[in-house]
Short mmCIF file of C-alpha atoms in Angstrom, two decimals:
data_model
loop_
_atom_site.label_atom_id
_atom_site.label_comp_id
_atom_site.label_asym_id
_atom_site.label_seq_id
_atom_site.Cartn_x
_atom_site.Cartn_y
_atom_site.Cartn_z
CA MET A 4 -15.86 -17.50 -23.16
CA LYS A 5 -19.53 -17.88 -21.98
CA ASN A 6 -19.83 -21.06 -20.26
CA LYS A 7 -22.64 -21.48 -17.48
CA TYR A 8 -20.64 -23.60 -14.85
CA ILE A 9 -17.57 -20.99 -14.99
CA LYS A 10 -18.92 -18.90 -12.41
CA PHE A 11 -19.45 -22.04 -9.69
CA LEU A 12 -15.40 -21.34 -9.93
CA SER A 13 -15.81 -18.37 -7.39
CA ALA A 14 -17.24 -20.51 -4.29
CA PRO A 15 -13.32 -20.74 -3.24
CA TYR A 16 -13.64 -16.64 -3.49
CA ILE A 17 -16.90 -16.46 -1.66
CA ILE A 18 -16.60 -18.69 1.10
CA TRP A 19 -13.06 -17.07 1.97
CA ALA A 20 -14.59 -13.31 1.49
CA LEU A 21 -17.31 -14.53 3.59
CA ILE A 22 -15.23 -15.86 6.32
CA PHE A 23 -12.63 -13.48 6.44
CA ILE A 24 -14.08 -10.29 5.28
CA ILE A 25 -18.09 -9.94 6.20
CA VAL A 26 -17.56 -12.14 9.28
CA PRO A 27 -14.73 -10.13 10.94
CA LEU A 28 -16.54 -7.28 9.84
CA LEU A 29 -19.59 -8.29 11.89
CA MET A 30 -17.56 -9.07 14.55
CA VAL A 31 -16.13 -5.51 14.68
CA PHE A 32 -19.65 -4.60 15.24
CA TYR A 33 -20.69 -7.12 17.70
CA TYR A 34 -18.06 -6.30 19.69
CA GLY A 35 -18.31 -2.53 19.36
CA PHE A 36 -22.23 -2.44 20.59
CA THR A 37 -21.77 -4.96 23.61
CA ASP A 38 -20.05 -4.97 26.66
CA LYS A 39 -17.22 -7.05 28.58
CA SER A 40 -20.20 -9.27 29.76
CA GLY A 41 -21.80 -9.24 26.42
CA ALA A 42 -24.62 -7.12 27.52
CA PHE A 43 -25.99 -4.56 24.49
CA THR A 44 -24.14 -1.04 25.27
CA ILE A 45 -23.52 1.63 22.93
CA SER A 46 -21.18 3.50 25.87
CA ASN A 47 -18.25 2.28 23.23
CA ILE A 48 -19.62 4.78 21.00
CA THR A 49 -20.78 7.10 22.31
CA ALA A 50 -17.05 7.12 23.79
CA ILE A 51 -15.71 9.23 21.29
CA ALA A 52 -17.50 11.98 22.76
CA THR A 53 -14.83 12.53 25.67
CA HIS A 54 -12.23 14.93 25.37
CA GLU A 55 -9.23 12.47 24.90
CA HIS A 56 -10.84 10.25 22.07
CA SER A 57 -12.41 13.34 20.21
CA LYS A 58 -9.34 15.39 20.35
CA ALA A 59 -7.88 12.94 18.71
CA LEU A 60 -10.25 12.09 16.26
CA TRP A 61 -10.16 15.59 15.47
CA LEU A 62 -6.60 16.02 15.34
CA ALA A 63 -6.27 13.33 13.18
CA LEU A 64 -9.01 14.44 10.45
CA TYR A 65 -7.06 17.75 10.79
CA LEU A 66 -3.64 16.26 10.18
CA SER A 67 -4.88 13.61 7.79
CA LEU A 68 -6.84 16.61 4.72
CA ILE A 69 -3.61 18.72 5.27
CA SER A 70 -1.48 15.54 4.27
CA THR A 71 -3.84 15.06 1.12
CA ALA A 72 -3.98 18.66 0.12
CA ILE A 73 0.05 18.75 0.39
CA CYS A 74 -0.31 15.13 -1.49
CA ILE A 75 -2.59 16.55 -4.42
CA LEU A 76 0.14 19.31 -5.21
CA LEU A 77 3.06 17.33 -5.03
CA ALA A 78 1.52 14.76 -7.15
CA TYR A 79 -0.56 16.58 -10.07
CA PRO A 80 2.65 17.70 -11.55
CA LEU A 81 4.21 14.77 -11.27
CA ALA A 82 1.69 12.33 -12.33
CA MET A 83 1.74 14.74 -15.78
CA ILE A 84 5.46 14.53 -16.33
CA LEU A 85 4.92 10.66 -15.92
CA SER A 86 1.87 10.42 -18.03
CA HIS A 87 1.87 10.26 -21.57
CA ILE A 88 0.28 13.92 -21.42
CA GLY A 89 4.08 14.75 -20.89
CA GLU A 90 5.46 15.95 -24.48
CA ASN A 91 8.47 13.33 -24.05
CA ALA A 92 6.63 10.04 -24.19
CA GLY A 93 8.34 7.16 -24.39
CA ALA A 94 9.16 3.58 -22.63
CA ASN A 95 11.07 5.27 -20.61
CA LYS A 96 8.46 6.02 -18.22
CA ASP A 97 7.34 2.86 -17.55
CA LYS A 98 10.85 2.38 -15.82
CA TYR A 99 10.90 5.89 -14.03
CA MET A 100 7.37 4.56 -12.24
CA VAL A 101 8.97 1.59 -11.17
CA PHE A 102 12.07 2.66 -9.80
CA ILE A 103 9.89 5.63 -7.96
CA PHE A 104 7.71 3.78 -6.54
CA ILE A 105 7.91 0.34 -6.13
CA LEU A 106 11.60 0.04 -5.01
CA PRO A 107 10.97 1.97 -1.87
CA MET A 108 8.65 -0.50 -0.73
CA TRP A 109 11.13 -3.15 -0.47
CA MET A 110 12.71 -1.28 2.15
CA ASN A 111 10.73 -1.67 5.27
CA PHE A 112 8.35 1.15 5.99
CA LEU A 113 8.83 1.15 9.58
CA LEU A 114 12.60 1.83 8.90
CA ARG A 115 12.09 4.30 6.14
CA THR A 116 10.23 6.54 8.54
CA ILE A 117 12.87 5.84 11.26
CA ALA A 118 15.31 7.31 9.21
CA TRP A 119 13.05 10.70 8.78
CA GLN A 120 13.26 10.75 12.23
CA THR A 121 16.87 10.54 12.34
CA LEU A 122 17.18 13.17 9.33
CA LEU A 123 14.50 15.68 11.16
CA GLU A 124 16.26 15.78 14.22
CA ASN A 125 17.12 18.91 15.77
CA ASP A 126 21.10 18.22 15.21
CA GLY A 127 20.34 15.87 12.67
CA VAL A 128 21.76 15.62 8.90
CA ILE A 129 18.74 17.90 7.59
CA ASN A 130 19.67 20.83 9.94
CA SER A 131 23.44 20.38 9.62
CA PHE A 132 23.25 21.31 6.00
CA LEU A 133 20.94 24.02 6.90
CA ASN A 134 23.11 25.51 9.58
CA LEU A 135 25.83 25.53 6.75
CA LEU A 136 24.24 27.38 4.64
CA HIS A 137 23.32 29.57 7.32
CA LEU A 138 19.48 28.85 7.41
CA PRO A 139 17.18 28.96 10.33
CA ALA A 140 17.04 25.45 11.67
CA LEU A 141 13.80 23.54 11.33
CA ARG A 142 12.37 22.04 14.88
CA ILE A 143 9.81 19.92 13.52
CA ILE A 144 10.68 16.54 14.70
CA ASN A 145 7.89 15.35 17.81
CA THR A 146 5.37 17.94 16.39
CA PRO A 147 2.31 17.68 14.17
CA ALA A 148 4.30 18.97 11.41
CA ALA A 149 6.45 15.98 11.38
CA ILE A 150 3.70 13.85 11.16
CA VAL A 151 2.11 15.52 8.49
CA PHE A 152 5.36 15.30 6.72
CA GLY A 153 6.12 11.35 7.66
CA MET A 154 2.31 10.91 6.04
CA VAL A 155 2.96 12.89 2.73
CA TYR A 156 6.12 11.13 2.56
CA ASN A 157 4.61 7.52 3.03
CA PHE A 158 1.06 7.76 1.14
CA LEU A 159 2.61 10.30 -2.05
CA PRO A 160 2.83 6.93 -4.11
CA PHE A 161 -1.32 6.38 -3.53
CA MET A 162 -2.04 9.87 -4.94
CA VAL A 163 0.42 9.68 -7.96
CA LEU A 164 -0.56 5.81 -9.62
CA PRO A 165 -4.09 6.66 -9.93
CA LEU A 166 -3.58 10.14 -11.54
CA VAL A 167 -0.81 8.80 -13.67
CA ASN A 168 -3.61 5.70 -14.41
CA ALA A 169 -6.26 8.62 -14.98
CA LEU A 170 -4.49 11.12 -17.23
CA ASN A 171 -2.82 7.97 -19.15
CA LYS A 172 -6.83 7.07 -19.96
CA ILE A 173 -7.06 10.41 -21.68
CA ASP A 174 -7.11 10.95 -25.44
CA ILE A 175 -4.00 13.44 -26.31
CA ASN A 176 -6.02 14.44 -29.35
CA VAL A 177 -8.47 15.96 -27.08
CA ILE A 178 -5.90 17.95 -25.82
CA ASN A 179 -4.29 18.62 -29.31
CA ALA A 180 -8.22 19.70 -30.09
CA ALA A 181 -8.29 22.17 -27.31
CA ARG A 182 -5.08 23.92 -28.08
CA ASP A 183 -6.21 24.10 -31.79
CA LEU A 184 -9.14 25.59 -30.94
CA GLY A 185 -7.48 28.37 -28.89
CA ALA A 186 -7.13 27.38 -25.41
CA ASN A 187 -3.96 28.25 -23.83
CA SER A 188 -2.51 26.02 -21.13
CA VAL A 189 -3.95 26.80 -18.16
CA GLN A 190 -7.29 26.82 -20.24
CA THR A 191 -6.65 23.31 -21.27
CA PHE A 192 -5.55 22.53 -17.94
CA LEU A 193 -8.62 23.38 -16.08
CA ARG A 194 -11.66 22.43 -18.74
CA ILE A 195 -10.21 19.27 -19.96
CA ILE A 196 -7.27 17.37 -18.12
CA LEU A 197 -8.78 18.32 -14.96
CA PRO A 198 -12.50 17.33 -15.41
CA LEU A 199 -11.30 13.52 -17.49
CA SER A 200 -8.27 12.89 -14.38
CA LEU A 201 -10.91 13.50 -11.57
CA PRO A 202 -11.82 9.94 -11.16
CA GLY A 203 -7.91 9.25 -10.73
CA LEU A 204 -7.48 12.31 -8.29
CA ILE A 205 -10.96 11.19 -6.46
CA SER A 206 -9.23 7.65 -5.81
CA GLY A 207 -5.84 8.58 -5.02
CA ILE A 208 -7.95 11.34 -2.06
CA THR A 209 -9.12 8.33 -0.75
CA MET A 210 -6.21 5.77 -1.05
CA VAL A 211 -4.22 9.20 0.76
CA PHE A 212 -7.11 10.04 3.37
CA ILE A 213 -7.85 6.71 4.64
CA PRO A 214 -4.33 5.30 5.63
CA SER A 215 -3.36 8.92 7.06
CA LEU A 216 -6.71 9.15 8.98
CA THR A 217 -6.19 5.99 10.36
CA THR A 218 -1.87 5.40 11.23
CA PHE A 219 -0.62 5.12 14.52
CA ILE A 220 2.63 4.31 13.29
CA VAL A 221 3.90 7.52 11.76
CA SER A 222 2.55 9.82 14.77
CA ASP A 223 4.36 7.05 16.82
CA LEU A 224 7.67 7.34 15.14
CA LEU A 225 7.44 11.25 14.30
CA GLY A 226 5.26 12.31 16.83
CA GLY A 227 7.31 11.12 19.50
CA SER A 228 4.28 9.10 21.11
CA LYS A 229 2.76 12.06 23.04
CA ILE A 230 0.63 13.07 20.13
CA LEU A 231 -2.51 10.75 20.04
CA LEU A 232 -4.51 10.11 17.11
CA ILE A 233 -7.47 8.03 16.73
CA GLY A 234 -5.83 5.26 15.46
CA ASN A 235 -3.04 5.24 18.08
CA VAL A 236 -6.36 5.47 21.20
CA ILE A 237 -7.54 2.39 18.91
CA GLU A 238 -4.41 0.36 18.78
CA GLN A 239 -3.71 0.93 22.80
CA GLU A 240 -7.36 -0.46 23.21
CA PHE A 241 -6.52 -3.30 21.51
CA THR A 242 -2.97 -4.45 22.66
CA GLN A 243 -2.28 -2.48 25.53
CA TYR A 244 -5.32 -2.67 27.34
CA SER A 245 -6.91 -5.25 25.90
CA ASN A 246 -10.40 -3.36 25.60
CA TRP A 247 -11.70 -4.97 22.59
CA ASN A 248 -15.05 -3.60 22.99
CA LEU A 249 -13.94 0.20 23.80
CA GLY A 250 -11.63 -0.28 20.68
CA SER A 251 -14.38 -2.10 18.70
CA GLY A 252 -16.46 0.78 19.02
CA LEU A 253 -14.10 3.73 18.09
CA SER A 254 -13.29 1.71 15.14
CA ILE A 255 -17.04 2.00 13.82
CA VAL A 256 -16.94 5.59 14.49
CA LEU A 257 -13.48 5.86 12.46
CA MET A 258 -15.57 3.35 9.72
CA ILE A 259 -18.07 5.86 9.25
CA PHE A 260 -15.74 8.15 8.10
CA ILE A 261 -14.10 5.99 6.09
CA ILE A 262 -17.37 5.21 4.52
CA VAL A 263 -18.40 8.52 3.60
CA SER A 264 -14.77 8.98 1.66
CA ILE A 265 -15.80 5.97 0.01
CA VAL A 266 -19.37 7.12 -1.36
CA LEU A 267 -17.98 10.41 -2.06
CA SER A 268 -15.62 8.57 -4.22
CA THR A 269 -17.65 6.17 -6.16
CA ILE A 270 -20.22 8.60 -6.83
CA PHE A 271 -17.16 10.14 -9.04
CA ASP A 272 -15.57 7.16 -10.20
CA LYS A 273 -18.14 4.32 -11.36
CA ASP A 274 -15.48 2.34 -12.86
CA MET A 275 -13.09 1.60 -9.81
CA GLU A 276 -11.45 -1.45 -11.73
CA GLY A 277 -9.58 0.71 -13.21
CA THR A 278 -8.17 3.46 -10.92
CA ALA A 279 -8.16 1.48 -7.52
CA ILE A 280 -4.04 0.74 -8.00
CA MET B 29 12.65 26.10 -19.77
CA MET B 30 9.71 23.55 -19.51
CA LYS B 31 12.07 20.67 -19.74
CA PHE B 32 14.69 21.55 -17.04
CA ILE B 33 11.77 22.40 -14.66
CA LYS B 34 10.37 18.77 -15.30
CA LYS B 35 13.64 16.97 -14.74
CA PHE B 36 14.31 19.37 -11.63
CA TYR B 37 10.75 18.34 -10.13
CA LEU B 38 12.13 14.83 -10.88
CA VAL B 39 15.00 14.97 -8.97
CA ILE B 40 13.58 16.44 -6.13
CA ILE B 41 10.74 13.50 -5.40
CA PHE B 42 13.15 11.19 -6.44
CA ILE B 43 15.79 13.01 -3.38
CA PHE B 44 12.70 13.36 -1.16
CA LEU B 45 11.77 9.28 -1.65
CA TYR B 46 15.32 8.18 -1.66
CA ALA B 47 17.15 10.01 1.33
CA PRO B 48 15.89 7.78 4.01
CA MET B 49 17.16 4.79 1.82
CA VAL B 50 20.73 6.39 1.41
CA THR B 51 20.23 7.15 5.52
CA LEU B 52 19.70 3.25 6.24
CA ILE B 53 22.53 2.23 4.20
CA VAL B 54 24.69 4.76 5.93
CA PHE B 55 23.62 3.32 8.69
CA SER B 56 24.29 -0.32 8.01
CA PHE B 57 28.15 1.01 8.03
CA ASN B 58 27.94 2.68 11.09
CA ASN B 59 30.49 1.72 13.66
CA THR B 60 28.47 2.69 16.52
CA LYS B 61 24.59 1.60 17.26
CA SER B 62 23.67 5.53 17.53
CA ARG B 63 22.21 7.21 15.08
CA ALA B 64 23.42 10.59 15.73
CA LYS B 65 27.03 9.81 15.59
CA TRP B 66 28.74 8.49 12.37
CA GLY B 67 31.55 6.05 14.53
CA GLY B 68 33.88 4.77 11.37
CA PHE B 69 33.43 2.51 8.61
CA THR B 70 32.42 -1.02 9.80
CA PHE B 71 30.97 -4.23 7.97
CA LYS B 72 30.45 -6.23 11.39
CA TRP B 73 26.82 -5.22 11.39
CA TYR B 74 26.76 -7.44 8.02
CA ALA B 75 28.97 -10.31 9.33
CA GLY B 76 26.95 -10.46 12.32
CA LEU B 77 23.87 -10.93 10.51
CA PHE B 78 24.09 -14.35 9.60
CA ASN B 79 25.05 -15.68 13.11
CA ASP B 80 21.76 -14.09 14.48
CA SER B 81 19.13 -16.92 14.30
CA SER B 82 16.29 -14.68 15.32
CA ILE B 83 16.45 -12.11 12.56
CA ILE B 84 17.34 -15.47 9.82
CA GLN B 85 14.05 -17.07 11.62
CA ALA B 86 12.21 -13.47 11.24
CA LEU B 87 13.46 -13.43 7.62
CA ILE B 88 12.42 -16.74 6.57
CA ASN B 89 8.92 -15.92 8.32
CA THR B 90 9.05 -13.08 6.06
CA LEU B 91 9.26 -14.28 2.97
CA THR B 92 8.06 -17.74 3.22
CA ILE B 93 4.94 -15.55 4.36
CA ALA B 94 5.01 -13.64 1.21
CA LEU B 95 5.51 -16.46 -1.07
CA LEU B 96 2.47 -18.51 0.40
CA SER B 97 -0.06 -15.73 0.47
CA SER B 98 1.07 -14.38 -2.72
CA LEU B 99 1.08 -17.90 -4.38
CA ILE B 100 -2.56 -18.68 -2.83
CA ALA B 101 -4.02 -15.39 -3.25
CA THR B 102 -3.04 -15.74 -6.84
CA LEU B 103 -4.50 -18.87 -7.29
CA ILE B 104 -8.17 -18.04 -5.28
CA GLY B 105 -7.87 -14.54 -6.98
CA THR B 106 -7.40 -15.80 -10.81
CA ILE B 107 -9.79 -18.24 -10.40
CA ALA B 108 -12.64 -15.80 -8.84
CA ALA B 109 -11.58 -13.26 -11.88
CA LEU B 110 -12.51 -15.67 -14.14
CA ALA B 111 -16.03 -16.95 -12.60
CA MET B 112 -16.95 -13.08 -11.98
CA ASN B 113 -16.18 -12.59 -15.93
CA ASN B 114 -19.47 -15.23 -16.30
CA MET B 115 -21.40 -13.23 -13.66
CA LYS B 116 -24.45 -11.35 -13.89
CA LYS B 117 -24.07 -7.70 -13.56
CA LEU B 118 -25.64 -7.48 -10.09
CA SER B 119 -23.69 -10.78 -8.70
CA LYS B 120 -20.50 -9.26 -10.42
CA ASN B 121 -20.75 -5.75 -8.48
CA ILE B 122 -21.61 -7.04 -4.59
CA LEU B 123 -18.58 -9.51 -5.03
CA MET B 124 -16.45 -6.35 -6.79
CA GLY B 125 -17.72 -4.83 -3.96
CA VAL B 126 -16.68 -7.28 -1.62
CA THR B 127 -13.51 -7.16 -3.07
CA ASN B 128 -12.98 -3.47 -2.49
CA ILE B 129 -13.45 -3.54 1.49
CA PRO B 130 -10.02 -4.99 2.13
CA MET B 131 -8.55 -2.23 -0.38
CA LEU B 132 -10.45 0.79 0.56
CA ASN B 133 -10.78 -0.08 4.38
CA ALA B 134 -8.65 1.21 6.83
CA GLU B 135 -5.54 -1.46 7.58
CA ILE B 136 -5.94 -0.77 11.41
CA VAL B 137 -9.79 -1.96 10.68
CA THR B 138 -8.86 -4.97 8.65
CA GLY B 139 -6.20 -5.57 10.94
CA ILE B 140 -8.54 -5.69 14.28
CA SER B 141 -11.54 -7.61 12.55
CA LEU B 142 -9.14 -10.74 12.03
CA MET B 143 -7.80 -10.31 15.25
CA LEU B 144 -11.06 -10.13 16.79
CA LEU B 145 -12.48 -13.43 14.68
CA PHE B 146 -9.29 -15.38 15.40
CA ILE B 147 -10.13 -14.33 19.38
CA PHE B 148 -13.40 -15.02 18.92
CA PHE B 149 -13.50 -18.61 17.55
CA LYS B 150 -10.24 -18.92 20.15
CA TYR B 151 -8.29 -19.77 17.15
CA ARG B 152 -4.14 -19.70 18.70
CA PHE B 153 -2.51 -16.50 17.16
CA GLY B 154 0.39 -17.43 15.63
CA TYR B 155 2.42 -17.94 11.75
CA VAL B 156 -0.77 -19.37 10.18
CA THR B 157 -2.91 -16.37 11.61
CA ILE B 158 -0.62 -13.89 9.93
CA LEU B 159 -0.85 -15.98 6.73
CA LEU B 160 -4.68 -16.38 6.71
CA ALA B 161 -4.65 -12.68 6.91
CA HIS B 162 -2.24 -12.05 4.17
CA ILE B 163 -3.93 -13.92 1.84
CA THR B 164 -6.95 -12.11 2.69
CA PHE B 165 -5.59 -8.83 1.98
CA ASN B 166 -3.86 -9.96 -1.12
CA ILE B 167 -6.80 -11.55 -2.96
CA PRO B 168 -8.00 -8.30 -4.05
CA TYR B 169 -4.52 -7.12 -5.91
CA VAL B 170 -4.62 -9.96 -7.65
CA ILE B 171 -8.71 -9.98 -8.98
CA LEU B 172 -8.26 -5.89 -9.61
CA SER B 173 -5.34 -7.07 -11.78
CA VAL B 174 -6.64 -10.26 -13.51
CA ALA B 175 -10.16 -8.72 -14.40
CA PRO B 176 -9.18 -5.78 -16.62
CA ARG B 177 -7.28 -8.12 -18.46
CA LEU B 178 -10.38 -11.09 -18.83
CA LYS B 179 -12.32 -7.44 -20.00
CA THR B 180 -10.41 -6.94 -23.03
CA LEU B 181 -10.21 -10.37 -24.20
CA ASN B 182 -11.92 -11.67 -26.99
CA PRO B 183 -14.52 -14.38 -26.45
CA ASN B 184 -14.21 -15.68 -30.03
CA ILE B 185 -10.91 -17.08 -29.76
CA TYR B 186 -11.69 -19.30 -26.55
CA GLU B 187 -15.08 -20.68 -29.22
CA ALA B 188 -12.80 -20.21 -31.81
CA ALA B 189 -9.88 -23.07 -30.23
CA LEU B 190 -13.14 -25.00 -28.89
CA ASP B 191 -14.95 -25.32 -32.78
CA LEU B 192 -11.22 -26.14 -34.10
CA GLY B 193 -11.69 -29.48 -31.43
CA ALA B 194 -9.76 -28.08 -27.96
CA ASN B 195 -11.60 -29.50 -24.95
CA PRO B 196 -12.74 -26.38 -22.58
CA PHE B 197 -9.35 -26.99 -20.41
CA LYS B 198 -6.87 -27.24 -23.51
CA ALA B 199 -8.69 -23.87 -24.72
CA PHE B 200 -7.86 -22.12 -21.65
CA PHE B 201 -4.33 -23.07 -21.18
CA LYS B 202 -4.03 -22.79 -24.90
CA VAL B 203 -5.55 -19.16 -25.43
CA VAL B 204 -6.78 -17.52 -22.51
CA PHE B 205 -4.12 -18.23 -20.19
CA PRO B 206 -1.39 -16.77 -22.14
CA ASP B 207 -3.46 -13.41 -22.46
CA ILE B 208 -4.10 -13.03 -18.68
CA MET B 209 -0.96 -13.91 -17.79
CA PRO B 210 0.39 -10.75 -17.59
CA GLY B 211 -2.00 -9.35 -14.99
CA ILE B 212 -1.67 -12.75 -13.18
CA LEU B 213 2.38 -12.03 -12.72
CA SER B 214 1.48 -8.34 -11.92
CA GLY B 215 -0.98 -9.12 -9.44
CA PHE B 216 1.47 -11.90 -8.03
CA LEU B 217 4.23 -9.19 -7.85
CA MET B 218 1.89 -6.37 -6.11
CA CYS B 219 1.17 -9.40 -3.60
CA PHE B 220 4.35 -10.05 -2.75
CA THR B 221 5.50 -6.75 -2.39
CA MET B 222 2.61 -5.40 0.01
CA SER B 223 3.07 -8.70 1.73
CA ILE B 224 7.21 -7.90 2.66
CA ASP B 225 6.24 -4.77 3.53
CA ASP B 226 3.21 -4.89 5.46
CA PHE B 227 3.25 -3.80 9.14
CA ILE B 228 -0.03 -3.06 10.44
CA ILE B 229 -1.83 -6.02 9.70
CA THR B 230 0.56 -8.63 11.21
CA HIS B 231 0.74 -6.32 13.93
CA PHE B 232 -2.78 -7.00 15.11
CA THR B 233 -2.86 -11.27 14.04
CA LYS B 234 0.49 -12.40 15.10
CA GLY B 235 1.02 -14.55 18.03
CA ALA B 236 3.57 -13.76 20.72
CA GLY B 237 6.99 -15.63 19.72
CA VAL B 238 6.63 -15.17 16.02
CA ASP B 239 7.96 -12.20 13.98
CA THR B 240 8.34 -10.97 10.76
CA LEU B 241 11.00 -8.40 9.74
CA SER B 242 8.36 -5.38 10.73
CA THR B 243 7.31 -6.96 14.02
CA LYS B 244 10.83 -7.10 14.77
CA ILE B 245 11.56 -3.76 14.12
CA TYR B 246 8.31 -2.41 15.80
CA ALA B 247 9.59 -4.32 19.26
CA GLN B 248 12.99 -2.72 18.83
CA VAL B 249 11.95 1.02 18.34
CA LYS B 250 11.97 1.51 21.70
CA LYS B 251 15.17 0.47 22.87
CA GLY B 252 16.99 1.50 19.91
CA ILE B 253 17.33 -0.71 16.31
CA ASP B 254 19.63 -3.34 16.24
CA PRO B 255 21.74 -2.05 12.93
CA LYS B 256 22.04 -5.60 11.91
CA MET B 257 18.65 -4.64 10.80
CA TYR B 258 20.14 -1.50 8.38
CA ALA B 259 22.47 -4.48 7.16
CA LEU B 260 19.71 -6.49 6.23
CA SER B 261 17.20 -4.14 4.47
CA THR B 262 20.54 -2.65 2.74
CA LEU B 263 21.08 -6.38 1.36
CA ILE B 264 17.39 -7.05 0.25
CA PHE B 265 17.39 -3.75 -1.56
CA VAL B 266 20.21 -3.85 -3.26
CA THR B 267 19.11 -7.36 -4.13
CA VAL B 268 15.61 -5.84 -5.43
CA LEU B 269 17.68 -3.24 -7.13
CA VAL B 270 19.91 -5.25 -9.11
CA LEU B 271 16.67 -7.47 -10.51
CA LEU B 272 15.04 -4.72 -11.44
CA ILE B 273 17.76 -3.12 -13.11
CA LEU B 274 18.13 -6.44 -14.93
CA VAL B 275 14.79 -6.74 -15.94
CA ASN B 276 14.15 -3.17 -17.23
CA TYR B 277 17.33 -3.27 -18.85
CA THR B 278 17.94 -6.29 -20.88
CA PRO B 279 17.38 -5.71 -24.67
CA ASN B 280 14.26 -6.14 -26.38
CA LYS B 281 13.32 -9.39 -26.84
CA GLU B 282 12.56 -9.49 -23.12
CA LYS B 283 10.89 -6.31 -23.61
CA GLN B 284 8.16 -7.45 -26.13
CA ARG B 285 7.11 -10.07 -23.56
CA LYS B 286 6.95 -7.53 -21.26
CA PRO B 287 3.16 -6.39 -20.50
CA LYS B 288 1.60 -2.97 -21.24
CA GLY B 289 -0.63 -3.43 -18.55
CA GLU B 290 2.27 -3.36 -16.54
CA LYS B 291 3.39 0.29 -16.22
CA ALA B 292 -0.17 0.83 -13.94
CA LYS B 293 1.98 -0.99 -11.07
#
């Protein structure tokens, strides 16, 4: 389908992307590097160094790294089961995927998180259940642990989907060959499956890490609105204090972390088309 | 034994993912407003739902924004994917990079960047700004789901259609279009789902007085969620569940038409 005129069909999208992707990003930089009167300043960027802001940033980094690690541990076995590497391959797996990951999205994500709020409450359903079994109660609501819990819950699908995609791309014969040549299952995993699924793992990591790092909802709902992450700080600057300059400046700092993680991911994953979703 | 562990693990994950759904469904039948106590079984939230004009309005906004933004994004995205398939590698890569920005960037940054755009150009916040924002974050889903289909397309069949006398337009709709249709369809469905579930970007691009279900729920968080919201989301959930079961369990004829590429979604 080679036709030299077809490429001009991209014009509507290029215009759209310019207006709604490129220009808005430039706006963030414009507001981030100016003060209220429009004069150039870097004080919005250096504001990250204040105790309140840097604490929110480090806490966000810390919690999102933990939740990314938990997501990897939960998602890898799950992806192995759901991909064709799992032995009982069949059409059913596609159905599992849809039911496990797409269906929950139709119940509003705020409501899902609010439901966890109720379940995790000190006298909530989970603790009544633990009490029944004479187990110690969980006291995690309104703590950083609850925020990690909410992050894992909300972003786990973004780890599983790219992993399943990457695992499905592995030729099953390669694995069989490794087994024939005498590798045990641990060796097969470490030497064959893990390296070949690395692109999926890396894009999963960025897709869990970035939303976790920047969330303000999960911390709002499960952290009892006393624990501020960098996302909460930026959100408040925009919606409560209408301080767009400071909000933009902090967003630029946040973007540096995002860009670093994207650059890291493109180094490992050159063909982004396949595993981005 | 291994099989049992696998099943067990799937069940655990399933419970983890679905515990909130069950909780919300239980809330929707609870006769008290409190989420902590069970006050008996009731249908009153369901009955009250249809008389609550503000919730119905939010539902209409959510659905029309999802539908319009998905349709427009599918159109722009499909055309763009076709064009990108015919581009030189460099320009294609640049455009693909731009496409990845809304996918990879934090939603909060996408949200505030669009908010600043509308502030800068003094565009009034409201329904249209939400719609524009949703189209923007939806287009990449379409491109990323159509582009791989185009890549694997055999260019010779299009040429063959031309040789056999079809004009380019006809050749496209008779030969290329059916082949990429599954990609377009799954892109559209992805857009629709993402748009319905979006809160963060809507939060920053909405105007006073215009609400989607998400922003309405968020506004209620502090003063307590109206149980009618639980009823509404239960209805939506059950509808989608029934649709999914129908699509997945209709016999073979349907299945053949179902694209293999959709498994990624």
